[in-house]
Every structure is written in C-alpha cells, then in structure tokens.
mmCIF file of C-alpha atoms in Angstrom:
data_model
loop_
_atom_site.group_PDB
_atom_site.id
_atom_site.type_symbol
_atom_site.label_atom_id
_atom_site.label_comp_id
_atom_site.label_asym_id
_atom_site.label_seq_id
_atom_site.Cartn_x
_atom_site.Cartn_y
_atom_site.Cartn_z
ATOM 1 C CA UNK A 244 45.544 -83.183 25.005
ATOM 2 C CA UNK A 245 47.641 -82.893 27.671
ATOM 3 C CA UNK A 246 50.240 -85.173 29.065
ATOM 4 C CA UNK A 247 51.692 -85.251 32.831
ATOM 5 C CA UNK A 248 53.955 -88.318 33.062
ATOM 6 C CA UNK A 249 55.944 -90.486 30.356
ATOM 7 C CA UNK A 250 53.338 -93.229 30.572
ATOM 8 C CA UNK A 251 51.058 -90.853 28.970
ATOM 9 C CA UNK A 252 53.159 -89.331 26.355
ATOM 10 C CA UNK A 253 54.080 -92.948 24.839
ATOM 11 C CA UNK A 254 50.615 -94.460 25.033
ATOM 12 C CA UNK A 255 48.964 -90.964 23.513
ATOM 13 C CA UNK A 256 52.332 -91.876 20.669
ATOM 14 C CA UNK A 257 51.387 -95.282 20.450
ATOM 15 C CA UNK A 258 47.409 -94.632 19.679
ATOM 16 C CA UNK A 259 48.317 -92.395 17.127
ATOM 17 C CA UNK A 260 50.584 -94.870 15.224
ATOM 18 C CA UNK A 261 48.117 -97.429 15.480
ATOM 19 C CA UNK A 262 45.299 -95.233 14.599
ATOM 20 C CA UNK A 263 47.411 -93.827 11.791
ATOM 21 C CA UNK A 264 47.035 -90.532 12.988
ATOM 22 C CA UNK A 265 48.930 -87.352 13.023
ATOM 23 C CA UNK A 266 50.060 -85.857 16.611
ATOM 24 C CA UNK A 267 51.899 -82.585 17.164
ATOM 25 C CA UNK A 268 54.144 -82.209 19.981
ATOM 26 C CA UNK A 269 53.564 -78.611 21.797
ATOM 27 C CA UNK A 270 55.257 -76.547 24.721
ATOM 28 C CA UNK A 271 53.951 -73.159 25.327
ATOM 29 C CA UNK A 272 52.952 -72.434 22.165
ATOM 30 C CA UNK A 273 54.641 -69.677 21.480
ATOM 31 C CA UNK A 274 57.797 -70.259 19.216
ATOM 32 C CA UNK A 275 55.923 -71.824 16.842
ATOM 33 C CA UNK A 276 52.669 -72.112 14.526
ATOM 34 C CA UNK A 277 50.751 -75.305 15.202
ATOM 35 C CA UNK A 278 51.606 -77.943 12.069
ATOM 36 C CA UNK A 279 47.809 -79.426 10.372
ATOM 37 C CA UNK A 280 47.229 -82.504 13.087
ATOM 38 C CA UNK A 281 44.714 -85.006 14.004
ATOM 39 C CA UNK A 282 46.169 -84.662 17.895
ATOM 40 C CA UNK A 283 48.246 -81.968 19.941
ATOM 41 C CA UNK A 284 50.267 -83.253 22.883
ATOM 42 C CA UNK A 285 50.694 -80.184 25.394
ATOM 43 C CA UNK A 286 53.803 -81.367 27.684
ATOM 44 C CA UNK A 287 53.035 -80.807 31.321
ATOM 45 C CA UNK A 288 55.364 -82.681 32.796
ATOM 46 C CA UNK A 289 57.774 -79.570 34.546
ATOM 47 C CA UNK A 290 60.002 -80.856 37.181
ATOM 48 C CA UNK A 291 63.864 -79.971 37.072
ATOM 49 C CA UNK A 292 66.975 -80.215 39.537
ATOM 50 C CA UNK A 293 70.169 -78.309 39.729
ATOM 51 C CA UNK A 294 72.724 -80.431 40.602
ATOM 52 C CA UNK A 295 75.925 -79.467 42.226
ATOM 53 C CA UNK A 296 78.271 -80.633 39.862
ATOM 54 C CA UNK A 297 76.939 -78.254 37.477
ATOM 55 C CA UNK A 298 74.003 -79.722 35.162
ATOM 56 C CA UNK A 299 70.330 -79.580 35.370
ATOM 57 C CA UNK A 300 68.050 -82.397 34.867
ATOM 58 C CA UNK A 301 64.646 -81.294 33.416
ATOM 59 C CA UNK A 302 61.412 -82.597 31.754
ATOM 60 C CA UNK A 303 59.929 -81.215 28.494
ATOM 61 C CA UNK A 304 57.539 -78.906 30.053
ATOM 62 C CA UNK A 305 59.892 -77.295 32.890
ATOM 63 C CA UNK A 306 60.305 -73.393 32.284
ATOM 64 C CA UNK A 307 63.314 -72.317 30.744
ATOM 65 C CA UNK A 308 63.231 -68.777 32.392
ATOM 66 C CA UNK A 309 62.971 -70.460 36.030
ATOM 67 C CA UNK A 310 65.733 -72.500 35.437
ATOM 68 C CA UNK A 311 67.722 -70.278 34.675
ATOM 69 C CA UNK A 312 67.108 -67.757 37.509
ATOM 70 C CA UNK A 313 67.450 -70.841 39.874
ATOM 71 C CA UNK A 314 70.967 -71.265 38.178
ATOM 72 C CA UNK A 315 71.501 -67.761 38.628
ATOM 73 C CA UNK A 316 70.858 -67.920 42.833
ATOM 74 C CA UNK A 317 73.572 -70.719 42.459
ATOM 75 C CA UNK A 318 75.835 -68.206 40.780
ATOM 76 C CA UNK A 319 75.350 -70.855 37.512
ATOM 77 C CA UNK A 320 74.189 -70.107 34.102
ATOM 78 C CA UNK A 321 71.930 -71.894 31.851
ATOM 79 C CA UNK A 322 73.271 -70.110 28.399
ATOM 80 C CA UNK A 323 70.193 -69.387 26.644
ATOM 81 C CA UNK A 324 68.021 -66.334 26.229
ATOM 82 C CA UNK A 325 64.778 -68.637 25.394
ATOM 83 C CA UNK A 326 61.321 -68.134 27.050
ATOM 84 C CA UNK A 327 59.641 -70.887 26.948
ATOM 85 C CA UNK A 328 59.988 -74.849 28.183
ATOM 86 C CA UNK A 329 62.992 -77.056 27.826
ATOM 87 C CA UNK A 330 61.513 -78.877 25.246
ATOM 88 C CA UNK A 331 60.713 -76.154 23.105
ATOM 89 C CA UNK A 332 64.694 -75.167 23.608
ATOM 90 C CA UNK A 333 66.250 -78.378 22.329
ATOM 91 C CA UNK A 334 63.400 -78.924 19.377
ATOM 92 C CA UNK A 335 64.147 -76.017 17.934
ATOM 93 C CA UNK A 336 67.685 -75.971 19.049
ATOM 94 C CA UNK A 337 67.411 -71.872 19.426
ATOM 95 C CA UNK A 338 70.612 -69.988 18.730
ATOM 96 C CA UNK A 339 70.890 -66.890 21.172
ATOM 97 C CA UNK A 340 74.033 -64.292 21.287
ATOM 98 C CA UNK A 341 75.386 -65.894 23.716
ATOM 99 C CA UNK A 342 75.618 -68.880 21.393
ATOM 100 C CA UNK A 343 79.269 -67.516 20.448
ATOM 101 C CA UNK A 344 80.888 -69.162 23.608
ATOM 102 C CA UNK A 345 78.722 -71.344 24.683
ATOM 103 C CA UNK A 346 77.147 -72.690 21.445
ATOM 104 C CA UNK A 347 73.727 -73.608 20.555
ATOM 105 C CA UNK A 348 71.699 -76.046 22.777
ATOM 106 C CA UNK A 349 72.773 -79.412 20.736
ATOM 107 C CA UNK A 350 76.753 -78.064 22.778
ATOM 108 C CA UNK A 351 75.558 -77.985 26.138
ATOM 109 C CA UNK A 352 72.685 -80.452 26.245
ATOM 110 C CA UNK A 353 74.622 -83.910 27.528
ATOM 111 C CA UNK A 354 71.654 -86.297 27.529
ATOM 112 C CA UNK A 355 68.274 -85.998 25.988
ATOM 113 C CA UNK A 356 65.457 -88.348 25.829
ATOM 114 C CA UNK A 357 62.738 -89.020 23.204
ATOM 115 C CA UNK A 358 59.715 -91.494 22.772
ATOM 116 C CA UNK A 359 58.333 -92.757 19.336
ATOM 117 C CA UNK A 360 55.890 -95.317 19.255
ATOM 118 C CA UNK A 361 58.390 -98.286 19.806
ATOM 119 C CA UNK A 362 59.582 -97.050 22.822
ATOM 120 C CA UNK A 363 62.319 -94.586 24.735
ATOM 121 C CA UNK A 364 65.192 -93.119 22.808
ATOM 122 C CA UNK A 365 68.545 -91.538 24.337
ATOM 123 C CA UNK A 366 69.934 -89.387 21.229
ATOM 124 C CA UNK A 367 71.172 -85.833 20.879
ATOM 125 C CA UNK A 368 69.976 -86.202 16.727
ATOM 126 C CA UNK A 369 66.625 -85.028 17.981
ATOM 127 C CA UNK A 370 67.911 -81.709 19.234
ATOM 128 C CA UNK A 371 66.622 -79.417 16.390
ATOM 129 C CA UNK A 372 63.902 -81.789 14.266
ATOM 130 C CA UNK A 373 61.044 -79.610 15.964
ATOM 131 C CA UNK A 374 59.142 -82.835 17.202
ATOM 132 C CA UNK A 375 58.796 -84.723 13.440
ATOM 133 C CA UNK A 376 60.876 -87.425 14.531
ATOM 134 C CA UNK A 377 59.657 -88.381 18.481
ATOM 135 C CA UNK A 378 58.573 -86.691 21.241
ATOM 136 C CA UNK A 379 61.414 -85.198 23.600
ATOM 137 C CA UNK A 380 60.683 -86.037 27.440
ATOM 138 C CA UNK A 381 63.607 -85.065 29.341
ATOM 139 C CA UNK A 382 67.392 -83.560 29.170
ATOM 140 C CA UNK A 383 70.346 -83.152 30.994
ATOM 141 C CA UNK A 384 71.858 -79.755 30.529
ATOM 142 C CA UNK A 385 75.284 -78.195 31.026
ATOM 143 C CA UNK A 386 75.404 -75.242 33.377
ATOM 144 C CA UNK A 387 78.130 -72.636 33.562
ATOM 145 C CA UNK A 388 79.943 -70.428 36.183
ATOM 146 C CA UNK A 389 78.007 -67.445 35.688
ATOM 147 C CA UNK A 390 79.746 -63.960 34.881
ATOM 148 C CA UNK A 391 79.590 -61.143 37.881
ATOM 149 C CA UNK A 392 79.501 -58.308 35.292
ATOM 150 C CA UNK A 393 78.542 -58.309 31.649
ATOM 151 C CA UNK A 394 79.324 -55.034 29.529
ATOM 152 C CA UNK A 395 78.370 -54.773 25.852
ATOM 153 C CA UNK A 396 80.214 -52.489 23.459
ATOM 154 C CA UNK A 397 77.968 -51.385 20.681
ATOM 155 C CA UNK A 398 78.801 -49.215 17.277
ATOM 156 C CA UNK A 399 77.564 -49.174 13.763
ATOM 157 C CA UNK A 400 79.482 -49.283 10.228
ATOM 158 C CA UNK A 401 78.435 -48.201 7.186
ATOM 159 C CA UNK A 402 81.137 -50.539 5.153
ATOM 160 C CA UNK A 403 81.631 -54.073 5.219
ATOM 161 C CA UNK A 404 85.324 -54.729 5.545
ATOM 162 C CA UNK A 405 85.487 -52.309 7.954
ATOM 163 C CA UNK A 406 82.786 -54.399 9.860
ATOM 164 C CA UNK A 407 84.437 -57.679 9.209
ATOM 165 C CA UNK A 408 87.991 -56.473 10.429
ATOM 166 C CA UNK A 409 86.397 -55.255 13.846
ATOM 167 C CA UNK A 410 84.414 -57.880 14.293
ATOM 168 C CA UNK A 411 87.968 -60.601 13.697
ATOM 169 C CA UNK A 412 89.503 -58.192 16.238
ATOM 170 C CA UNK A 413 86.598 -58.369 18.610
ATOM 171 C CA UNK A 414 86.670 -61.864 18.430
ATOM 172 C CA UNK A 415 90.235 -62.419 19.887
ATOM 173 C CA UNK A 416 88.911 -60.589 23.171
ATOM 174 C CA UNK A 417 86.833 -64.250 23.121
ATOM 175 C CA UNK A 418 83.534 -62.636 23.998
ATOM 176 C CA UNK A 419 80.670 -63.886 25.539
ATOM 177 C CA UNK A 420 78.274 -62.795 22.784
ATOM 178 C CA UNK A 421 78.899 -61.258 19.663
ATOM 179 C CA UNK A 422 75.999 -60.149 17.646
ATOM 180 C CA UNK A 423 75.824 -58.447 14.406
ATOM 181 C CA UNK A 424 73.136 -56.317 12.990
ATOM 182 C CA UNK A 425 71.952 -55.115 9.569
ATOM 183 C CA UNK A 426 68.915 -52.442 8.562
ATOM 184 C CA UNK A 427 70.734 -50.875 6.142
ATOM 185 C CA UNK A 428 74.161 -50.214 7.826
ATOM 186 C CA UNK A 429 75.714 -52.661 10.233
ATOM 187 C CA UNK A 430 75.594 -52.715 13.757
ATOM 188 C CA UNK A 431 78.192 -54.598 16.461
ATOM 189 C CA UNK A 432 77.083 -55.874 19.910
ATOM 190 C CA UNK A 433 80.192 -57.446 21.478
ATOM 191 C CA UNK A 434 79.938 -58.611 25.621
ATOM 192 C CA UNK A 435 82.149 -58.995 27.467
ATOM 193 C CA UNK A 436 82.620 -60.708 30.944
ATOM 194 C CA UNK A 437 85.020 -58.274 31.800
ATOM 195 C CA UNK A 438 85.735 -54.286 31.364
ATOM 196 C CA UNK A 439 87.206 -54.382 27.970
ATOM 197 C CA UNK A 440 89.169 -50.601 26.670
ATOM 198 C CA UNK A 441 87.349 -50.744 23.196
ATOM 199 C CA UNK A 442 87.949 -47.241 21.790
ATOM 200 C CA UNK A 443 85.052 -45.801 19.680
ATOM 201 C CA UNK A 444 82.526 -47.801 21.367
ATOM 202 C CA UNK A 445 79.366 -46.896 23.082
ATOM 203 C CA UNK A 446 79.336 -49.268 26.417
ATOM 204 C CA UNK A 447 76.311 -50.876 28.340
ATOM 205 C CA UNK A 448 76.113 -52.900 30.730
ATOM 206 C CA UNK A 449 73.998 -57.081 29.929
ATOM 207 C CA UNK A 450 73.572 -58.922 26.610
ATOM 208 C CA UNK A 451 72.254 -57.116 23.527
ATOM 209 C CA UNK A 452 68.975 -59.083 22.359
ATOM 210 C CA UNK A 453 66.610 -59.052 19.639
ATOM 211 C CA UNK A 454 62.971 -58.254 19.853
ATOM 212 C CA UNK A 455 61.620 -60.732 17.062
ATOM 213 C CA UNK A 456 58.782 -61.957 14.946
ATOM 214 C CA UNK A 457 58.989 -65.346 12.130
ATOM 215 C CA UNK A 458 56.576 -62.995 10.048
ATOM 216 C CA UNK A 459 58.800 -63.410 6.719
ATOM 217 C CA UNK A 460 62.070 -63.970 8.663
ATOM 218 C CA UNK A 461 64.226 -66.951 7.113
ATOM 219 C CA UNK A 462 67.242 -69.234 8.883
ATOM 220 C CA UNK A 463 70.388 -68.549 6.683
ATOM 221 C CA UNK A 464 73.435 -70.809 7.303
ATOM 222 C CA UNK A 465 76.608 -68.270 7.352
ATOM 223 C CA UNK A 466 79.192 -70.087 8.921
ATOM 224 C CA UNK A 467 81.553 -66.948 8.669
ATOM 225 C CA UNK A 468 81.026 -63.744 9.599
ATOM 226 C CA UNK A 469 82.034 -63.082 5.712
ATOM 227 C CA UNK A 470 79.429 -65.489 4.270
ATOM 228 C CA UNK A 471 77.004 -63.173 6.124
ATOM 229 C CA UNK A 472 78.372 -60.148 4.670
ATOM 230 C CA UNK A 473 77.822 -61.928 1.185
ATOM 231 C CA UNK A 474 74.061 -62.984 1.839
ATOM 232 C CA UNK A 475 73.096 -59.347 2.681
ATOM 233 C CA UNK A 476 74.653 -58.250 -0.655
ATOM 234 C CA UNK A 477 73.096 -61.095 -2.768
ATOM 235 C CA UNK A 478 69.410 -60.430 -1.142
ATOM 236 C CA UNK A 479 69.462 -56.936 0.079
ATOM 237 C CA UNK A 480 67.027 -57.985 3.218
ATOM 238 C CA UNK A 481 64.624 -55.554 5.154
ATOM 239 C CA UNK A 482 66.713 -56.782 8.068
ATOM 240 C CA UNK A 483 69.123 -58.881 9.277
ATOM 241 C CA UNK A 484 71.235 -60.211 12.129
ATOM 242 C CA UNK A 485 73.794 -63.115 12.830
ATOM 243 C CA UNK A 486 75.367 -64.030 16.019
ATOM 244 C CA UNK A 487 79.118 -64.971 15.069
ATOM 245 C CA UNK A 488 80.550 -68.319 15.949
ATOM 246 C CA UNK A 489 76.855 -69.794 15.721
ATOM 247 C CA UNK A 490 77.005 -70.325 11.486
ATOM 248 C CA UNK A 491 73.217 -69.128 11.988
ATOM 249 C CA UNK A 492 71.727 -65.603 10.699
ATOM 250 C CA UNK A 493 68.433 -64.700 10.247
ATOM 251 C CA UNK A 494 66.578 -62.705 7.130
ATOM 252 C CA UNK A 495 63.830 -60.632 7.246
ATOM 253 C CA UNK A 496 63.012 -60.153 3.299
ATOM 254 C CA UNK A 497 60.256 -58.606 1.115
ATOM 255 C CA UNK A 498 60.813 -60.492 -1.602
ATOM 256 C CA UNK A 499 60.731 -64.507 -0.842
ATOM 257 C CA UNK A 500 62.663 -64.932 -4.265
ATOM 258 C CA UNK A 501 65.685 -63.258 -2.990
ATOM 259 C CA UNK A 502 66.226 -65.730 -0.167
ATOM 260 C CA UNK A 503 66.118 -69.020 -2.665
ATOM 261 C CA UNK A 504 69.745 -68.373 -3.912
ATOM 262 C CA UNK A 505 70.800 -69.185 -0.375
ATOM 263 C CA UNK A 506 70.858 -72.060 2.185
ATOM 264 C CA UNK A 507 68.246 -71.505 4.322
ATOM 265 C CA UNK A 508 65.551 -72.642 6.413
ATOM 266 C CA UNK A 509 61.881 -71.233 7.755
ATOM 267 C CA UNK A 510 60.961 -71.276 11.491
ATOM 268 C CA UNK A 511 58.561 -74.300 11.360
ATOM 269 C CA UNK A 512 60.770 -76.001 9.112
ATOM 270 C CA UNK A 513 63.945 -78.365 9.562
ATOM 271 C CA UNK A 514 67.430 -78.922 8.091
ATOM 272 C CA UNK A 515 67.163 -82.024 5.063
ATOM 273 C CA UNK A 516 69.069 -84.352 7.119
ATOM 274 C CA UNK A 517 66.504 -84.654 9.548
ATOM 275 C CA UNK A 518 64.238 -85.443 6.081
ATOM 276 C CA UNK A 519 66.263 -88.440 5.763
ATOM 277 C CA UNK A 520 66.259 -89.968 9.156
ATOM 278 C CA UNK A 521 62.300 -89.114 9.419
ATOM 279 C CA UNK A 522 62.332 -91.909 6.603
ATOM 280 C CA UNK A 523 64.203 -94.499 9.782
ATOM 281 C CA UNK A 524 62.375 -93.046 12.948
ATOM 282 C CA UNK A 525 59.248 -92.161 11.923
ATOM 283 C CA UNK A 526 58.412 -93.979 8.941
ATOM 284 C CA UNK A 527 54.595 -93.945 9.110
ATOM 285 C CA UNK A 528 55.335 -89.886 9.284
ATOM 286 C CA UNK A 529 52.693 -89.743 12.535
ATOM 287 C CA UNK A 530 54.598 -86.728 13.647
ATOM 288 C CA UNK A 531 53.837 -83.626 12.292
#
C-alpha cells in the first residue's frame, strides 16, 4: 500500500493496531528483505528543502542520492554514501566511510519524526530500530561545507600491528574517511580533504567504497580499531571491513558459528535495546 501524506501513514498505523495486524514500513526496497506482514506501507511522500543555514528538511520517501547532489550545487554535503530514501537512511542508521568525521546518521540527523498508532513522535531513539517501533515521516538533517578535493591513500599489510600503528598515525591527519579492509591481508583507505605526503602509499583521488551484499555478512561492534583486529583472529572471516571511528565492522563468514563468540548483529535485525523499548512503543508488536 502506498502512502502520500501523514494523514495516510497514521490512519493505515491506526487500522492495523485496531485490526491487530502486522504492517511493514518500506522505502525502496532495496536495503532490506521484506519482514512476514499482514500490510506493507511504501512511503511516497518525497519532498525536501535545503536551507541556507545548512540543514535539509526531508520526508521519508525523498531520495537520498538527489539530496545530496542538490547539496553538492550548494557546495554542501549530506555525509552519507546511501542510495536509497531518507527513511531508509535513519532506520537503518547506515554507517558509510565517511562515518569517521562525520559519524553515523543518529550524529547529524537534528530532528526526526515518527508515527505509532497513538499519534506523532519527535525522537532520535528511532534512528536505527528498522521501522519495529513507528513509522519515520520526516527529518531534519545536518549538512556540511563540502571538500573541493578528496584524495585517498591506499596500501595493504600483511601484519596486524603494523596495520594498527599506521592506521593510529593516519588518524592524527583527522581524515575524512578511514576504511579498513580484510580478505586475507589488510588493506588501508585513508581520505583526505587535502594533499597529504603519505610515503608508501598508492594515491587516488574520491572516497574508497564497498561494493556489498547481506548474503552471510554480520554487524560486529569493534569500537577500536584493535577490537577489530581481534574479531578477525577469533573468526577468521571470508571477508571483512570496518570504518574506524564508527565502532561498526562488518563479517562476511562461512561458518555462522564463528560469528556467535562476538557482539553482533544481522542486516534485518536490531541492537537489544531497541527489544526493550519495543515492549513501551509498540506493545501490541504491530510493527514488523
């Protein structure tokens, strides 16, 4: 079903919960598999301003790839690398490289609104629950001065202190995105916003990014670049990358058994706390 205003989206809410039925809130469709439901609200609603003091306002369904080359004609940037809507963005609360300055969504969103079926809800918890606790309608984002020149300095280590020490040193440069990358040696991706003199390092110019499937890839939380390290030695994954500063990696294993001894989450799943305030929100669990 789709939905084109708010007046919709809470009265398609409110049938469900007094229908007792289950309803799935989708964007594009793309980042994630749809959850068993009785109902799937498609968000159409797609309007968005840049605003000259620096933030966007956007609904749910507005393209996250159009703001952000509007933002870009503005000489602002929306710091994401996400392809679908805004509301698929602040579910799943997507970690990018560029989440090493600028943070995950949940940093640079400033408002966001929800709707469960007892009305409109102004909270930043929701960034991240993946729709199971209400229905995200609208955010106000951050933008940023956007960088004239981006260069990425890329080489690959076979040891892990070795890695770790270059990527501490990298780190005092403060890069823009730092990304780390393991299939059986380790790879560096720092960028830069300026023309750094990194000796022994093959240079490019943009951000590094990952081509990607969920097919057997895990959410690990590594909140140092060391705790990373670790994980890879405790699992031995098929691949595996992290973007430092984010306390995010993400596993790509053969063996599902070697990713239990760690903290970790799927794609279509969410952190526990969100569990426990499912129990408050959406206590008649309507949301899928």
């Amino acid at each position: 079903m789709e939905v084109y205003n708010e007046k919709e989206l809470y009265n398609s809410i409110k049938d469900a919960y007094l229908s007792g039925k289950k309803v799935m809130i989708i964007g594009y469709g793309k980042h994630s598999n749809p959850r068993k439901s009785d109902i799937y609200l498609k968000i159409k609603m797609d309007y968005y301003k840049i605003e000259k003091e620096g933030y966007v306002e956007a609904y749910a369904g507005a393209s996250v790839d159009k703001i952000r080359e509007e933002a870009s004609e503005h000489g602002l940037l929306l710091p994401c690398l996400y392809d679908g809507s805004i509301g698929g963005l602040l579910a799943n609360n997507e970690f990018s490289p560029l989440s090493t300055r600028y943070g995950k969504p949940y940093d640079f969103t400033e408002k966001v609104f929800f709707i469960t079926p007892f009305g409109k809800i102004s909270w930043k918890i929701i960034i991240g629950s993946k729709g199971r606790l209400g229905a995200i309608y609208k955010a106000r984002l951050k933008l940023f001065p956007k960088p004239t020149k981006v260069f990425t300095f890329e080489k690959s280590f076979n040891k892990k202190d070795e890695t770790i020490a270059y990527v501490n040193k990298l780190m005092h440069l403060k890069p823009l995105a730092m990304l780390v990358e393991y299939d059986g040696k380790y790879t560096i991706h720092a960028s830069y916003d300026f023309n750094a003199d990194i000796h022994g390092f093959s240079k490019d110019e943009g951000v590094a990014t990952i081509e990607e499937t969920n097919r057997n890839g895990y959410y690990v939380n590594t909140p140092t670049i060391e705790d990373f390290m670790n994980a890879i030695e405790d699992t031995q994954p098929i691949y595996a990358y992290t973007v430092v500063g984010s306390g995010i990696s993400k596993f790509y294993v053969a063996d599902e058994d070697a990713i239990k001894k760690l903290n970790y989450f799927t794609h279509d799943d969410i952190p526990r706390v969100y569990w426990k305030l499912k129990a408050i929100l959406d206590f008649k669990n309507i949301f899928a």
